[in-house]
CSV table of C-alpha atoms in Angstrom, one decimal:
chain,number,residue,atom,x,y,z
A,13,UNK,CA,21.5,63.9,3.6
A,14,UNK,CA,19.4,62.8,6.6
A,15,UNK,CA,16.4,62.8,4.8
A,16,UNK,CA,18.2,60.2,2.0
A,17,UNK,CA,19.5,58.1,4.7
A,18,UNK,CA,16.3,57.5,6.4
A,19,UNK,CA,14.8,57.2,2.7
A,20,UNK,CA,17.3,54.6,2.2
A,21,UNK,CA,16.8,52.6,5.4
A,22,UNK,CA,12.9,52.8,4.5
A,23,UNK,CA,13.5,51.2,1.1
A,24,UNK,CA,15.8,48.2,2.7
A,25,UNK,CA,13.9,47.1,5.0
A,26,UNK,CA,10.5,47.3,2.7
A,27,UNK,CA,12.9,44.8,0.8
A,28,UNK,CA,13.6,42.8,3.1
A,29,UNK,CA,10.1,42.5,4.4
A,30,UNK,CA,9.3,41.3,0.7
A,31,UNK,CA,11.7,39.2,0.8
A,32,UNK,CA,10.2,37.6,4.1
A,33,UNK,CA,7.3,37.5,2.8
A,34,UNK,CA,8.1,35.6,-0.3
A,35,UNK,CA,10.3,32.9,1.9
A,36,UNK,CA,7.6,32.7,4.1
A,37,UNK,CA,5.0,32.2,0.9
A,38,UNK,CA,7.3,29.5,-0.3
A,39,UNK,CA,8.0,27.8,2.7
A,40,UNK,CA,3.8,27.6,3.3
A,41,UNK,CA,3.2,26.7,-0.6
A,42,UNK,CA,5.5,23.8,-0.3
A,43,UNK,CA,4.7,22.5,3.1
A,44,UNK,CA,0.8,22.6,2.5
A,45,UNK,CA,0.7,21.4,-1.2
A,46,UNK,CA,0.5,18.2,-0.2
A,47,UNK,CA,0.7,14.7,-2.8
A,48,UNK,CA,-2.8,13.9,-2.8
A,49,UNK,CA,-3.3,10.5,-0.6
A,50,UNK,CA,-5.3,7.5,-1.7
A,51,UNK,CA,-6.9,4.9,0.4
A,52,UNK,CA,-7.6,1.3,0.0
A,53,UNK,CA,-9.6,-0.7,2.0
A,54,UNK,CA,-9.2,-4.5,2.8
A,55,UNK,CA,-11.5,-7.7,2.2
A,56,UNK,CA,-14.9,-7.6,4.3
A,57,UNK,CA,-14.5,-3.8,4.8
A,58,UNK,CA,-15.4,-0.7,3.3
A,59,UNK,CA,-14.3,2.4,2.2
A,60,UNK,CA,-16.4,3.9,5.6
A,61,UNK,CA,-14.3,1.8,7.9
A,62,UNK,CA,-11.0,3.9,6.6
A,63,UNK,CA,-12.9,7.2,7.8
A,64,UNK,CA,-10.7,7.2,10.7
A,65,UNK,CA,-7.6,7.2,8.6
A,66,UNK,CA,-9.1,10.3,6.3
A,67,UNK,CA,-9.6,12.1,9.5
A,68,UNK,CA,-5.7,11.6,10.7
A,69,UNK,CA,-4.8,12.6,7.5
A,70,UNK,CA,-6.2,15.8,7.2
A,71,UNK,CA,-5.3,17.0,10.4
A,72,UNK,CA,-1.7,16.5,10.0
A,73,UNK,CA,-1.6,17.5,6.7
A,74,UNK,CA,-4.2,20.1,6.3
A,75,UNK,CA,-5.0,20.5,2.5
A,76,UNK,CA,-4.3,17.2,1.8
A,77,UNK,CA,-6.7,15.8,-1.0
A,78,UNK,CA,-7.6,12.4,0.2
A,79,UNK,CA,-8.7,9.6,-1.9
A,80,UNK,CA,-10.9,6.9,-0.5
A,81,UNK,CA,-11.4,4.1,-2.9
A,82,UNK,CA,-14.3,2.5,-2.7
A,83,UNK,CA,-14.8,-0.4,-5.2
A,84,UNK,CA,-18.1,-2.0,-4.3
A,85,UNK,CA,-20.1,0.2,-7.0
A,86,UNK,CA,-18.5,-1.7,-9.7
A,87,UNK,CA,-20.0,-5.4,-8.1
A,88,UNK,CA,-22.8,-6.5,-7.7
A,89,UNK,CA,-22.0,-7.4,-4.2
A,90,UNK,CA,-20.7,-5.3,-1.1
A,91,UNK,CA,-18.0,-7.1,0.2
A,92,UNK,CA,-14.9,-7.8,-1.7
A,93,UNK,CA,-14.0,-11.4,-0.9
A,94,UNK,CA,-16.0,-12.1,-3.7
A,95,UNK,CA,-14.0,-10.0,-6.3
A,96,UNK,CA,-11.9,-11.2,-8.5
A,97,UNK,CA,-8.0,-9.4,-7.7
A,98,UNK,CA,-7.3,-8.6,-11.0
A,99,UNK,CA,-10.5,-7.1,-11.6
A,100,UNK,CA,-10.1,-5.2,-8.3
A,101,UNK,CA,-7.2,-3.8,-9.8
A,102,UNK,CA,-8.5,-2.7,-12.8
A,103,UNK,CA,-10.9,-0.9,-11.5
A,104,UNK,CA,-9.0,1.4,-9.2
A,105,UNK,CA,-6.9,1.9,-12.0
A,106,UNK,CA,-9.7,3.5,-14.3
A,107,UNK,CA,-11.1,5.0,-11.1
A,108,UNK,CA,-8.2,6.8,-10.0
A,109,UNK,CA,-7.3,8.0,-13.8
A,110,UNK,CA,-10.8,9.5,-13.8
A,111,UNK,CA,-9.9,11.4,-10.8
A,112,UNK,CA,-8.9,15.1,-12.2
A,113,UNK,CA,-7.7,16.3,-8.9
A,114,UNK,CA,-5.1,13.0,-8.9
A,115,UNK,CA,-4.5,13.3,-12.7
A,116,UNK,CA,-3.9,17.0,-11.9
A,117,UNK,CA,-1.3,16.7,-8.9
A,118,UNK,CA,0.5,14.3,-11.1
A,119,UNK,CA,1.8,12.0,-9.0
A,120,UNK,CA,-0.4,9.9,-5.8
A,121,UNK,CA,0.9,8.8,-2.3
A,122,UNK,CA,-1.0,5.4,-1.7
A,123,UNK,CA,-1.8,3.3,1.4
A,124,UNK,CA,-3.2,-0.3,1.3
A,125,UNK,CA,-5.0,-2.0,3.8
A,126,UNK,CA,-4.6,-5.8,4.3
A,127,UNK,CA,-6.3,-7.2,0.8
A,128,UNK,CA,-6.2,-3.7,-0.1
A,129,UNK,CA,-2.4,-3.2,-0.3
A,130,UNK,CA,-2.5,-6.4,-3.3
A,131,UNK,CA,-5.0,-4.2,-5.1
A,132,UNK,CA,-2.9,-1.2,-4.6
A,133,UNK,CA,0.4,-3.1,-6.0
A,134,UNK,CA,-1.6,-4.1,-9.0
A,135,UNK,CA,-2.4,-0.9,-9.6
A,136,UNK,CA,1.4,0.0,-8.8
A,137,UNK,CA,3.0,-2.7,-11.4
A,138,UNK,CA,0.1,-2.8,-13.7
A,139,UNK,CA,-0.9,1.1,-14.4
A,140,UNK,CA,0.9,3.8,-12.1
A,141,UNK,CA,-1.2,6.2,-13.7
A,142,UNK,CA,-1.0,8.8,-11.9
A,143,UNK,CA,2.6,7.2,-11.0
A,144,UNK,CA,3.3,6.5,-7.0
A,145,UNK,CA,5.3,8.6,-5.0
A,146,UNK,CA,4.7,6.5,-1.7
A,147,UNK,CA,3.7,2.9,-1.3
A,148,UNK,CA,2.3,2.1,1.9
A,149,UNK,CA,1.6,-1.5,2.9
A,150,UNK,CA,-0.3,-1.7,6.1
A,151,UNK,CA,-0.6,-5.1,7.5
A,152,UNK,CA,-1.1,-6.6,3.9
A,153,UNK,CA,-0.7,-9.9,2.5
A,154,UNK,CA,2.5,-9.4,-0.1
A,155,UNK,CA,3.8,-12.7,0.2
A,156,UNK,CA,0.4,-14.6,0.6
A,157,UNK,CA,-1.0,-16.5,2.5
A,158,UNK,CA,-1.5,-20.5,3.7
A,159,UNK,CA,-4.3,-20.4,6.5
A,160,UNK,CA,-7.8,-19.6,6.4
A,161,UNK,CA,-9.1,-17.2,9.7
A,162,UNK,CA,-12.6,-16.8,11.0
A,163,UNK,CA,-14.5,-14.8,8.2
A,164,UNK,CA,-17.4,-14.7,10.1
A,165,UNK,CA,-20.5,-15.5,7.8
A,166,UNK,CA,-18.1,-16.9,5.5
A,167,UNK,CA,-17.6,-20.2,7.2
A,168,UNK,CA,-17.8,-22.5,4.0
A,169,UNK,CA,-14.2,-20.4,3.0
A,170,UNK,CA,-12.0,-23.3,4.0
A,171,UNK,CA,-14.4,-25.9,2.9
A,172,UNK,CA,-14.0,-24.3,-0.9
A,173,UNK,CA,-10.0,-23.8,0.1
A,174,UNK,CA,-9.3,-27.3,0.9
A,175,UNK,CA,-11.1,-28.9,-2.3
A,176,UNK,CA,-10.2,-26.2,-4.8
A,177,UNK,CA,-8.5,-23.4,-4.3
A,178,UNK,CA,-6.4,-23.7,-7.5
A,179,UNK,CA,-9.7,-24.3,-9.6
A,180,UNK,CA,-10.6,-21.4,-12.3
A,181,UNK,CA,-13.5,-21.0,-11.5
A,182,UNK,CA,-12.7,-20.7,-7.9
A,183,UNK,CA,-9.3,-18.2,-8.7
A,184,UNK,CA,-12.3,-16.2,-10.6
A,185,UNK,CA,-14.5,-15.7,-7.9
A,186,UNK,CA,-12.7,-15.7,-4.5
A,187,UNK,CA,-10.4,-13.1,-3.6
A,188,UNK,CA,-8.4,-14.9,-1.2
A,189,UNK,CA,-7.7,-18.0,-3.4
A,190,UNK,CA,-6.2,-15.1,-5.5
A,191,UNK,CA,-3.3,-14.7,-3.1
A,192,UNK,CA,-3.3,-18.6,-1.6
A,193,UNK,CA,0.3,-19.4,-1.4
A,194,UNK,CA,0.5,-23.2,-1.1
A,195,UNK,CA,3.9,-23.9,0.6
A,196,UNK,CA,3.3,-27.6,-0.1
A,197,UNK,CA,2.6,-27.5,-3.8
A,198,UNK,CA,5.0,-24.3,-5.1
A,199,UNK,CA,4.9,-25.8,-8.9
A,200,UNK,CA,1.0,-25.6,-8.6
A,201,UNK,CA,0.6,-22.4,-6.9
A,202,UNK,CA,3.2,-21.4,-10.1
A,203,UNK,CA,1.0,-22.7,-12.7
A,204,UNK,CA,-2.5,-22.2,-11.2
A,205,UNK,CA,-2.5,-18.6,-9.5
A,206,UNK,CA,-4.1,-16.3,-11.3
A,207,UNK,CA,-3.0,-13.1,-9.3
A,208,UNK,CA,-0.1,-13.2,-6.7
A,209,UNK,CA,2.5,-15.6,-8.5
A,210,UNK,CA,2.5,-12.9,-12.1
A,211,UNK,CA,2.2,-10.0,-9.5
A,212,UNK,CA,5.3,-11.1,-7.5
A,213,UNK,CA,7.3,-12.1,-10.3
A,214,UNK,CA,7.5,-15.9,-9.4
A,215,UNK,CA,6.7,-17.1,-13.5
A,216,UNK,CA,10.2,-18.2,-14.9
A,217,UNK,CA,9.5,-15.2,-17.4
A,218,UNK,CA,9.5,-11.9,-15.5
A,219,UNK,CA,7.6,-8.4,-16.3
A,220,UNK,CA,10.7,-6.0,-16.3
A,221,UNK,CA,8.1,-3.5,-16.4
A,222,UNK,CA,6.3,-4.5,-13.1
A,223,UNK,CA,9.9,-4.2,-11.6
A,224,UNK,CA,10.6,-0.9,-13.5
A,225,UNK,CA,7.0,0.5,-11.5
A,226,UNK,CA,8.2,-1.2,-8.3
A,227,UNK,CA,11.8,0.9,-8.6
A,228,UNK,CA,10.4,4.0,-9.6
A,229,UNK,CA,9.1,4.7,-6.1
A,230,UNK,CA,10.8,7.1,-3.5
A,231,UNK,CA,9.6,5.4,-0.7
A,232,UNK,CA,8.0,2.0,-0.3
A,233,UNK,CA,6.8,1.0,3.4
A,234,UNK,CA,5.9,-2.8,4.7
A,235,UNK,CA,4.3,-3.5,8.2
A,236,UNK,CA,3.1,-6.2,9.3
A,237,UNK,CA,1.3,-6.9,13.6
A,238,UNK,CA,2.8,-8.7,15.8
A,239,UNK,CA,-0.5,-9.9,17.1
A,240,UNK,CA,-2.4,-10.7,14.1
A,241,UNK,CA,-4.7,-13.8,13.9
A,242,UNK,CA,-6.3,-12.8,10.0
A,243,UNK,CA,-2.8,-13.2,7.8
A,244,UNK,CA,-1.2,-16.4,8.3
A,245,UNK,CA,1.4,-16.1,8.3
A,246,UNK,CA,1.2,-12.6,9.8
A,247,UNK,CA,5.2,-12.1,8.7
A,248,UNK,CA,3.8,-12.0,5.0
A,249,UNK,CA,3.4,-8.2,5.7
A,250,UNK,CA,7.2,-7.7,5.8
A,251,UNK,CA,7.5,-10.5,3.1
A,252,UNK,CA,8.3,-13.4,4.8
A,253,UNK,CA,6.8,-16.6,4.6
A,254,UNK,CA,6.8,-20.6,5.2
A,255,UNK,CA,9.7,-22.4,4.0
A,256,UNK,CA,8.7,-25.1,1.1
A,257,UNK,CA,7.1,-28.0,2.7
A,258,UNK,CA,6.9,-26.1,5.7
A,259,UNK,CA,3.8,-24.2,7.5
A,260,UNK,CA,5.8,-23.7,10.7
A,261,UNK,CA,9.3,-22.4,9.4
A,262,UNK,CA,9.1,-19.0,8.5
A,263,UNK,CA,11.8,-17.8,5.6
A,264,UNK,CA,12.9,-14.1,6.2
A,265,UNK,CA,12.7,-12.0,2.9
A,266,UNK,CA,16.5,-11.6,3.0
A,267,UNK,CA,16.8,-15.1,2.6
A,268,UNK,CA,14.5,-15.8,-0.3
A,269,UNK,CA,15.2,-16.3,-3.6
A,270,UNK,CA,12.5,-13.6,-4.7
A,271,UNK,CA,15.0,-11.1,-2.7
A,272,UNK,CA,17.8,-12.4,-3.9
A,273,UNK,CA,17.4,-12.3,-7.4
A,274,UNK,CA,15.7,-9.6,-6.7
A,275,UNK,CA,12.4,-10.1,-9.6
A,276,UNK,CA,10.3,-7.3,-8.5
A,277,UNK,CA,13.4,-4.5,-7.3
A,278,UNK,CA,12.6,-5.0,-3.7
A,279,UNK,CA,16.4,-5.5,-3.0
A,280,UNK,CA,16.9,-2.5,-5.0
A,281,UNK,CA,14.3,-0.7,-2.8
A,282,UNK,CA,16.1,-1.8,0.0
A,283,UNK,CA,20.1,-1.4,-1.2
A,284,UNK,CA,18.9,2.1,-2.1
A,285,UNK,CA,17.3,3.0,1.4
A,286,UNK,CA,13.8,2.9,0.4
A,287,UNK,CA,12.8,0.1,1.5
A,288,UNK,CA,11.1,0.7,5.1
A,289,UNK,CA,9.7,-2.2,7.4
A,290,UNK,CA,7.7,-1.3,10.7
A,291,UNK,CA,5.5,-3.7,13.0
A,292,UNK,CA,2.1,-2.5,15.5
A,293,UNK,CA,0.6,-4.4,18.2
A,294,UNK,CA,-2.8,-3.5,17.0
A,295,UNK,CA,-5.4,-6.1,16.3
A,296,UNK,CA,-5.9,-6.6,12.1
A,297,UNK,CA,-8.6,-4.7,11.4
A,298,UNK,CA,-7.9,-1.9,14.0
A,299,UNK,CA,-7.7,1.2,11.8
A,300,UNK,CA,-9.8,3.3,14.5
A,301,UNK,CA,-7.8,3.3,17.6
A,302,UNK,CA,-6.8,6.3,18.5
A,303,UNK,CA,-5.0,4.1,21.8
A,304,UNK,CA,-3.2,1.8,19.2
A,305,UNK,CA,-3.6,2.6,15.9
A,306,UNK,CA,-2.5,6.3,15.7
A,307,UNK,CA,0.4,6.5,17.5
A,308,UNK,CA,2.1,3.5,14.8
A,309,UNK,CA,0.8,5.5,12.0
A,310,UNK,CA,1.4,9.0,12.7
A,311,UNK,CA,5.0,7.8,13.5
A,312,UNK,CA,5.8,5.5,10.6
A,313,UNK,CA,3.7,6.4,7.8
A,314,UNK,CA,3.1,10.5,8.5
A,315,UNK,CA,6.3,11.4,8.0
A,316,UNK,CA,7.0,9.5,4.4
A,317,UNK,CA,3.3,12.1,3.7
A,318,UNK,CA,4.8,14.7,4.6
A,319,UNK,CA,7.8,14.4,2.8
A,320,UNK,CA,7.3,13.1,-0.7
């Protein structure tokens, strides 16, 4: 009987080691099968100035298959201001289709960077193939802007802004007269935008299916910087923007008619607690600082990662 009691003991706990081992093979499986993560960079940067980002990435979520878009082998020039948005967006859509290890996961988290979270909406409202799990938004121009910064060897930008941004040829060939949001002439910016205004909704005939894409997301995360100097206004990260007639009153997205009315499902988003709004104190194009830029994204953006 001794014998059979110890031969029954053995069997239990070789059971329950296998059944440790199985919740501890689980437990591994899903916290290191990670969504796969694609990057976006913004206008007059690169995919090598997002390295930084890859980096974070992969150490706190070891695994994780990153993505980093880089567009400029489609154009014949290496710096995006002169792309077109909606060809931007096009392409990323037929790049990140051709991607088998995206197509494969079936489903992409996705963070844009300034200019770069417009091309990763298009590619959100437009395709969602492989659909979005996680929109991030990092210091990005949703709402558009009405200002021209310092673009460095760009400096005939506002010259061409001030005589004709709402020109075809001009819409066709300059990225930020793509998303130039004149709070002075709505009915224009309506009639003449070529990018933003269908994108946001803002036509008197709305895209149910841009909205449908929009909804379909389990998480979708605006920021904007307290200290920015690029997007003006900087509050278009979170939305916001100047009041009609206006380039010093800024409108909260609560307020707006866009919100609302809600064309593209943002107050859905929101209503449904997946909407999430953040701000940094970092410097626009700071996506390196370990001092500044880590700490706001390992704390606001890690976590959506990790979880979807």
């Amino acid at each position: 009987k001794k014998k059979k009691k110890i031969k029954i003991e053995n069997i239990m706990k070789a059971n329950v080691s296998f059944v440790v081992f199985i919740l501890f093979a689980l437990f591994f499986y899903k916290c290191h099968n990670w969504t796969p993560v694609v990057l976006m960079h913004g206008v007059t940067t690169s995919a090598n100035d997002l390295n930084h980002v890859v980096n974070i990435l992969e150490q706190q979520m070891p695994g994780v298959y990153v993505h980093n878009t880089n567009l400029s082998k489609y154009f014949e020039s290496d710096d995006s201001i002169l792309w077109n948005m909606n060809k931007q967006v096009s392409h990323m859509c037929k790049e990140l289709k051709a991607d088998q290890n995206l197509t494969a996961a079936g489903k992409i988290n996705i963070i844009g960077f300034s200019q770069g979270g417009l091309v990763t909406r298009g590619f959100l409202e437009r395709c969602n193939d492989p659909p979005v799990e996680v929109f991030v938004s990092w210091v990005s121009p949703q709402a558009g802007v009405y200002g021209v910064p310092n673009f460095g060897k760009y400096e005939w930008l506002p010259r061409i802004i001030d005589c004709c941004v709402y020109n075809e040829i001009i819409q066709d060939l300059v990225a930020p007269a793509d998303y130039w949001k004149d709070s002075y002439n709505y009915d224009k910016y309506l009639s003449k935008s070529s990018f933003l205004a269908d994108l946001n909704n803002e036509k008197s005939t709305k895209n149910q299916t841009y909205k449908d894409r929009v909804t379909s997301v389990q998480q979708f995360l605006l920021s904007y910087s307290t200290v920015d100097v690029t997007l003006i206004p900087r509050e278009t990260g979170w939305w916001d923007f100047y009041q009609q007639d206006s380039e010093s009153v800024i409108v909260p997205l609560y307020d707006t008619q866009f919100y609302q009315e809600d064309w593209l499902g943002i107050k859905t988003l929101n209503e449904t607690g997946r909407l999430y709004k953040f701000t940094t104190s970092c410097e626009h194009q700071d996506y390196h600082s370990s001092d500044c830029f880590d700490p706001y994204f390992i704390d606001n953006v890690i976590p959506f990662l990790k979880k979807y």
